[in-house]
mmCIF file of C-alpha atoms in Angstrom:
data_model
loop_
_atom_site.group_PDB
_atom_site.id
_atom_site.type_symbol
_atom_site.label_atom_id
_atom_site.label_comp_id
_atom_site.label_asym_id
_atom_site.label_seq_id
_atom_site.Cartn_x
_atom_site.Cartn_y
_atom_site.Cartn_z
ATOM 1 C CA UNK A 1 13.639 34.293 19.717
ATOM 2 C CA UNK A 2 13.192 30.409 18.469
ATOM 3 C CA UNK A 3 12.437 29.590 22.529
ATOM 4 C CA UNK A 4 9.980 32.580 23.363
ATOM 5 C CA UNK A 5 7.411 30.319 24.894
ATOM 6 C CA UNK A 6 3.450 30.131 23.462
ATOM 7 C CA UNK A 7 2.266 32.175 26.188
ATOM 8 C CA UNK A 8 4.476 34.657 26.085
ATOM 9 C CA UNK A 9 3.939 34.976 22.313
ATOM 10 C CA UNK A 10 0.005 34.595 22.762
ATOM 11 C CA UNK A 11 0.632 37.317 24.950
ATOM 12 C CA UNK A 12 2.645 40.057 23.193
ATOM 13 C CA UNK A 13 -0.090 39.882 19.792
ATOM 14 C CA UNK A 14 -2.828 40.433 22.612
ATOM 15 C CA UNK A 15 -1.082 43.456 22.700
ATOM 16 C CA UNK A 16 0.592 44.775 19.760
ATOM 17 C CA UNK A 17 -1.847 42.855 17.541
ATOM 18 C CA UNK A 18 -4.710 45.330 18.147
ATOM 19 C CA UNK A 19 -2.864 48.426 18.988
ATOM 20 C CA UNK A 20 -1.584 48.153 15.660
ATOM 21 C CA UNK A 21 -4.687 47.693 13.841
ATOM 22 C CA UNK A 22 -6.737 50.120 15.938
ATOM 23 C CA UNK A 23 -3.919 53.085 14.647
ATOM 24 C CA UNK A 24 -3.825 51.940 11.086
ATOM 25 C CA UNK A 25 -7.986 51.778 11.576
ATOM 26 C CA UNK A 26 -7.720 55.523 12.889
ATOM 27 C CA UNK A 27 -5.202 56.604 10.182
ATOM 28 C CA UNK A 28 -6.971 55.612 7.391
ATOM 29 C CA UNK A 29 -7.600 58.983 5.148
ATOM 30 C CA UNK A 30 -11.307 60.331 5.462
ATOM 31 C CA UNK A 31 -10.937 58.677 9.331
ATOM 32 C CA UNK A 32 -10.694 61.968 10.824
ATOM 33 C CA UNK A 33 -6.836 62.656 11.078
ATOM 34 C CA UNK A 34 -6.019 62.489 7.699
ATOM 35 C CA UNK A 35 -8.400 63.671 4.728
ATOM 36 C CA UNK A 36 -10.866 65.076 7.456
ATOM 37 C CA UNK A 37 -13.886 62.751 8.490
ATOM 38 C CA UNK A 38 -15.449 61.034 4.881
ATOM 39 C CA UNK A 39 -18.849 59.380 5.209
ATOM 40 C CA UNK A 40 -18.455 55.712 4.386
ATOM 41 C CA UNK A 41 -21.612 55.655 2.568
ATOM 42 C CA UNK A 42 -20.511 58.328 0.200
ATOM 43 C CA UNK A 43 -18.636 55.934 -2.030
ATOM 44 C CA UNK A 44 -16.927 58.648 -4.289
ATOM 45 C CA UNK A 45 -15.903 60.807 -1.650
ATOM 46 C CA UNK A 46 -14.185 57.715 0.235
ATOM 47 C CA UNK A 47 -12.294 56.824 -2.967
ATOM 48 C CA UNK A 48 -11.637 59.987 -3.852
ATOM 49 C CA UNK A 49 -9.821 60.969 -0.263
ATOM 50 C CA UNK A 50 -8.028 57.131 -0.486
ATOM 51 C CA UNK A 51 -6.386 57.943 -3.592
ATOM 52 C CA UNK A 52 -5.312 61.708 -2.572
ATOM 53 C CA UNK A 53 -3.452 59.878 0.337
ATOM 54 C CA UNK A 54 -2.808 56.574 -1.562
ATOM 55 C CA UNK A 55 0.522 56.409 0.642
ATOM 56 C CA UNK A 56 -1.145 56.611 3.746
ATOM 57 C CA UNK A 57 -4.113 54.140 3.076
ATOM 58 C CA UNK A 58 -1.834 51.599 1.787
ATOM 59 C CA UNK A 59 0.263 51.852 4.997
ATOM 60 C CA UNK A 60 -2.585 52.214 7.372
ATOM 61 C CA UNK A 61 -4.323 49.358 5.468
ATOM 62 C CA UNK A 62 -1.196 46.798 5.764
ATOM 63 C CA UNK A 63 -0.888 48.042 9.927
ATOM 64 C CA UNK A 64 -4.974 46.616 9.888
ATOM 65 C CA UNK A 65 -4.295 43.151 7.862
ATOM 66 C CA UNK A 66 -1.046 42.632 9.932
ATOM 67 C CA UNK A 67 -2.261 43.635 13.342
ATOM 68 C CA UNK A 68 -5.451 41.469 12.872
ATOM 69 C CA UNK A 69 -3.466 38.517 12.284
ATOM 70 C CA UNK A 70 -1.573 38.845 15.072
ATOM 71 C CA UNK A 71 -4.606 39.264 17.446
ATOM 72 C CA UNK A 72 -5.951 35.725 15.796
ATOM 73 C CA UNK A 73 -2.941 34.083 17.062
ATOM 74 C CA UNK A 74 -2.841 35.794 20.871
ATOM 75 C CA UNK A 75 -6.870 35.070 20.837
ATOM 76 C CA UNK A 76 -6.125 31.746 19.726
ATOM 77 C CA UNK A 77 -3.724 31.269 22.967
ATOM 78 C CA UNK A 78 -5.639 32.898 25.029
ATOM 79 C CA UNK A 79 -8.935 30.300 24.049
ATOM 80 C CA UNK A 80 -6.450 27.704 24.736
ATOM 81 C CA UNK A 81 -5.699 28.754 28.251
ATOM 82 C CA UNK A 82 -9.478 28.296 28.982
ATOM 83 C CA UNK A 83 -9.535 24.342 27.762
ATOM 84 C CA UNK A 84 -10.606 22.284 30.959
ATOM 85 C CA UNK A 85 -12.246 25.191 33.156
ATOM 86 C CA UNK A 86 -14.944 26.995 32.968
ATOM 87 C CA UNK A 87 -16.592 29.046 30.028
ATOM 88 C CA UNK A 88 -13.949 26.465 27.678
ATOM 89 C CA UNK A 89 -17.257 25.893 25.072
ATOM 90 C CA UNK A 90 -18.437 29.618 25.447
ATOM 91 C CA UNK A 91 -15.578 30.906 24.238
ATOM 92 C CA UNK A 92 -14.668 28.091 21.510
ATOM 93 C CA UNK A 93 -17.708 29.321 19.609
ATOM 94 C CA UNK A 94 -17.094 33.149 20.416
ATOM 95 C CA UNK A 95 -13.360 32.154 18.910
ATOM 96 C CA UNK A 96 -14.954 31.078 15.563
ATOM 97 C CA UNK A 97 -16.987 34.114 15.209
ATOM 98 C CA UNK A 98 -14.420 36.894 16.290
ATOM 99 C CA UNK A 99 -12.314 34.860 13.694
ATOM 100 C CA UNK A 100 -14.912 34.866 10.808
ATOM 101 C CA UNK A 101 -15.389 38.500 11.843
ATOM 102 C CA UNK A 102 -11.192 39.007 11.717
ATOM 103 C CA UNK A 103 -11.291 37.773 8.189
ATOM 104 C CA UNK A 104 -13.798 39.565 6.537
ATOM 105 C CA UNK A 105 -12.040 42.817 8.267
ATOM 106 C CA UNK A 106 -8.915 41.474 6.562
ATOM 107 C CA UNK A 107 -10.221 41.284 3.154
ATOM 108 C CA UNK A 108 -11.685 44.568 3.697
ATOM 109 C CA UNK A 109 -8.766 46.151 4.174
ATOM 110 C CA UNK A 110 -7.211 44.002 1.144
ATOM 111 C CA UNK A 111 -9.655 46.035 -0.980
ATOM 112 C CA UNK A 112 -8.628 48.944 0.132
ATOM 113 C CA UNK A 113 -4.993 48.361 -0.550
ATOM 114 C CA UNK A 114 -6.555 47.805 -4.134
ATOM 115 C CA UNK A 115 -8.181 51.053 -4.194
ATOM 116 C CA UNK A 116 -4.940 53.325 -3.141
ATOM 117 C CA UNK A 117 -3.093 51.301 -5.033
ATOM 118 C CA UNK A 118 -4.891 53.176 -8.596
ATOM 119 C CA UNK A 119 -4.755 50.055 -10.648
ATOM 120 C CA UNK A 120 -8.385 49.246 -10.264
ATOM 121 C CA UNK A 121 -10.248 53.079 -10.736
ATOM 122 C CA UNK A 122 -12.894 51.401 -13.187
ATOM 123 C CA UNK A 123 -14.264 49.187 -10.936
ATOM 124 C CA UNK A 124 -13.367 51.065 -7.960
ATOM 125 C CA UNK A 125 -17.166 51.905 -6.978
ATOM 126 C CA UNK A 126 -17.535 47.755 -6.402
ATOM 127 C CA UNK A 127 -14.258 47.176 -5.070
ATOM 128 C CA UNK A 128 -15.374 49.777 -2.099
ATOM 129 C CA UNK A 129 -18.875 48.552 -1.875
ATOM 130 C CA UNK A 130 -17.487 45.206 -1.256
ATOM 131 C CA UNK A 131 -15.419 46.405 1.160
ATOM 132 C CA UNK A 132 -17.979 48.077 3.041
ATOM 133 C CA UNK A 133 -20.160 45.166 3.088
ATOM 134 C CA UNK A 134 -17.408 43.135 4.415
ATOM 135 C CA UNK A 135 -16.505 45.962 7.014
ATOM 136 C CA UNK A 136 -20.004 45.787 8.702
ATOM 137 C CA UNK A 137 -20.442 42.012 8.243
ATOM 138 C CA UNK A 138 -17.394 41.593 10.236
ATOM 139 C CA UNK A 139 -18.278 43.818 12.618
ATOM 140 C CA UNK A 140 -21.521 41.581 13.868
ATOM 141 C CA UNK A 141 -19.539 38.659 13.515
ATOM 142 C CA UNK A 142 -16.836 39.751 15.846
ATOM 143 C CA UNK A 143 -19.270 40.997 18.169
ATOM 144 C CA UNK A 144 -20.701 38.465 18.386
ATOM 145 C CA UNK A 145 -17.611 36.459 18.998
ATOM 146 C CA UNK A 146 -15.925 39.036 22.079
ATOM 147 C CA UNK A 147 -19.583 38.904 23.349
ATOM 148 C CA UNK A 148 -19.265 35.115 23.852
ATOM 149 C CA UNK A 149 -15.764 35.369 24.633
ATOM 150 C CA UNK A 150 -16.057 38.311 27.158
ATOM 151 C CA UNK A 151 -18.984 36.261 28.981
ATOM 152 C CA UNK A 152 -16.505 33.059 28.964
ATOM 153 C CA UNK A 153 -13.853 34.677 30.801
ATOM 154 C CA UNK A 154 -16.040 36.453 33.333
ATOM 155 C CA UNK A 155 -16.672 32.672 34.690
ATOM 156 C CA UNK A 156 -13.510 32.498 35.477
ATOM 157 C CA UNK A 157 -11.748 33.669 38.736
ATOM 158 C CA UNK A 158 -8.484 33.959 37.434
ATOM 159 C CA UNK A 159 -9.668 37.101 35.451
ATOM 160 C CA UNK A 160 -11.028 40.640 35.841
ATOM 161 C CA UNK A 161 -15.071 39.475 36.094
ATOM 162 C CA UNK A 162 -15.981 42.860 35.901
ATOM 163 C CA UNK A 163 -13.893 43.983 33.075
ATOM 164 C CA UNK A 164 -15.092 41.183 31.117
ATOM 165 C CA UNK A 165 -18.541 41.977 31.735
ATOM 166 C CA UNK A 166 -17.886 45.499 30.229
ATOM 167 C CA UNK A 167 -16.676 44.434 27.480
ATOM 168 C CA UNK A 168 -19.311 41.925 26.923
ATOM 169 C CA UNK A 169 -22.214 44.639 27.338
ATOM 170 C CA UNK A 170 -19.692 47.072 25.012
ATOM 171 C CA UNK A 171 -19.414 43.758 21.943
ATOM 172 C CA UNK A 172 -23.001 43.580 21.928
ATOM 173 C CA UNK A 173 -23.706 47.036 21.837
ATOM 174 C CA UNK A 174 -21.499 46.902 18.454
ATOM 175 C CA UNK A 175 -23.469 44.292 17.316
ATOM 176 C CA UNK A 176 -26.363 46.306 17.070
ATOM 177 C CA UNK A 177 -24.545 49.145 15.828
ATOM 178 C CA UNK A 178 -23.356 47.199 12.901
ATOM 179 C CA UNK A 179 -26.856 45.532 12.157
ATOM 180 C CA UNK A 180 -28.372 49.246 11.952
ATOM 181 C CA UNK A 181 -25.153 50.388 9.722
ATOM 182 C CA UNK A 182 -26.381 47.543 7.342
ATOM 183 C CA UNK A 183 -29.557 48.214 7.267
ATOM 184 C CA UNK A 184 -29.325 52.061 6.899
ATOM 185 C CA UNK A 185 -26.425 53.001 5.141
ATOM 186 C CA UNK A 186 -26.958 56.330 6.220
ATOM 187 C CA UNK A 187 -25.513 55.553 9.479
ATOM 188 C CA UNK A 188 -22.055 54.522 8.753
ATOM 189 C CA UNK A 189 -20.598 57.670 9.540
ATOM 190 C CA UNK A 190 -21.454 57.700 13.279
ATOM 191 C CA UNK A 191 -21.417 53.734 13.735
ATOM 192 C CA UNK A 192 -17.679 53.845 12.064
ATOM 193 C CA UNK A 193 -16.751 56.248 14.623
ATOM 194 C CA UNK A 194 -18.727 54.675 17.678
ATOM 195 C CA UNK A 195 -17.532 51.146 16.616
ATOM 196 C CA UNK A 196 -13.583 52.688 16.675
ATOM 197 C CA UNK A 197 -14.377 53.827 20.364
ATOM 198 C CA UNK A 198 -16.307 50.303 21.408
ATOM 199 C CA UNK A 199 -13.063 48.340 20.047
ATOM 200 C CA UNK A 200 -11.151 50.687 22.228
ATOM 201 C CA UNK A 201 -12.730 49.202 25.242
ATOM 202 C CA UNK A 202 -11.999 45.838 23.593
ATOM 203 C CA UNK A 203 -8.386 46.673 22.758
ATOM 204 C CA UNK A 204 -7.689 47.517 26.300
ATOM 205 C CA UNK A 205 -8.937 44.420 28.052
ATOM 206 C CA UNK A 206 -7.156 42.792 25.369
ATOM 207 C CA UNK A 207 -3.739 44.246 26.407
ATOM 208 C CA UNK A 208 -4.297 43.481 30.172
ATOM 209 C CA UNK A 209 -5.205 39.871 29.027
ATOM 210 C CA UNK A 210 -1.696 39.863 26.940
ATOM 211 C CA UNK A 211 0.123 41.111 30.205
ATOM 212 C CA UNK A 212 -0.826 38.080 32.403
ATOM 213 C CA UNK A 213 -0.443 35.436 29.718
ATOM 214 C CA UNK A 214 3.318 37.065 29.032
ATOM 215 C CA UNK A 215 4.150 36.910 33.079
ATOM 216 C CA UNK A 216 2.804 33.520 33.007
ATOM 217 C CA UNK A 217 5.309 32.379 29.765
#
């Protein structure tokens, strides 16, 4: 394991990295499968369904925080591969973003390990507000960041152009999404479950990405 090469490892989180996230992101109770489908901007109800199925929202929040991290590392790789070639400062910048955007997701989901966890019910109602506010915030930021990314790689011919493109059109799509989630909170419901579908696109593009950087280590 000690001599798996950068690329290879780069390669595999590109994979399992978001997979991971994107089920814990779909198990989350009030998500749909478990707890049936909880507005997000119904604040009581969320908590409510969290701590009903605190087992399941503490594992489904540690599959998010671990699964993100991962993805920072085989995003991280994969920016590297771009130094010297085309679309290198494009996606530098989109790095930072999807990064900033990765973090606040992470601390989201911290808070919600806080909620299931019971410890915190008085202050429960800011704990999840928080989190929400961190939730959207991360999803313009990150965006923002596969929209610059996406666009980066398209310049490249060793890459799907097209693919890349998609995904672009798909980030910024969520971008404005996310922007009218924060402005109405009314809205959460559908953009939560819109944004879960748009990352799919993401997720996908990330695991053919992860495939040609592990043949290459």
């Amino acid at each position: 394991m000690g001599s798996i090469s950068v690329n290879k490892l780069g390669g595999l989180s590109l994979i399992a990295g978001p997979t991971v996230a994107l089920v814990g992101f779909f198990l989350r109770p009030g998500g749909g499968l478990i707890g049936g489908i909880v507005d997000p901007a119904n604040a009581q109800a969320a908590i409510g369904v969290a701590l009903q199925n605190s087992s399941v929202s503490t594992l489904s929040s540690a599959m998010v925080i671990i699964g993100l991290i991962a993805f920072m590392f085989g995003l991280s790789v994969l920016s590297e591969s771009l130094k010297g070639g085309s679309g290198e400062a494009i996606a530098r910048l989109g790095q930072l973003f999807i990064f900033m955007g990765i973090i606040m997701w992470v601390v989201s989901s911290i808070n919600g390990l806080v909620i299931a966890g019971g410890s915190a019910t008085a202050v429960a109602g800011s704990i999840y507000a928080t989190a929400v506010g961190l939730n959207t915030g991360g999803g313009v930021l990150s965006g923002i960041g596969f929209t610059a990314l996406a666009l980066a790689v398209s310049t490249r011919a060793d890459f799907n152009k097209s693919f890349a493109l998609v995904v672009a059109v798909t980030s910024l799509g969520l971008v404005g999404l996310n922007v009218a989630g924060a402005l109405d909170s009314s809205l959460l419901n559908i953009v939560s479950q819109i944004s879960g579908l748009g990352y799919l696109v993401t997720i996908i593009w990330g695991i053919t990405i992860g495939l040609r950087l592990s043949k290459e280590g």
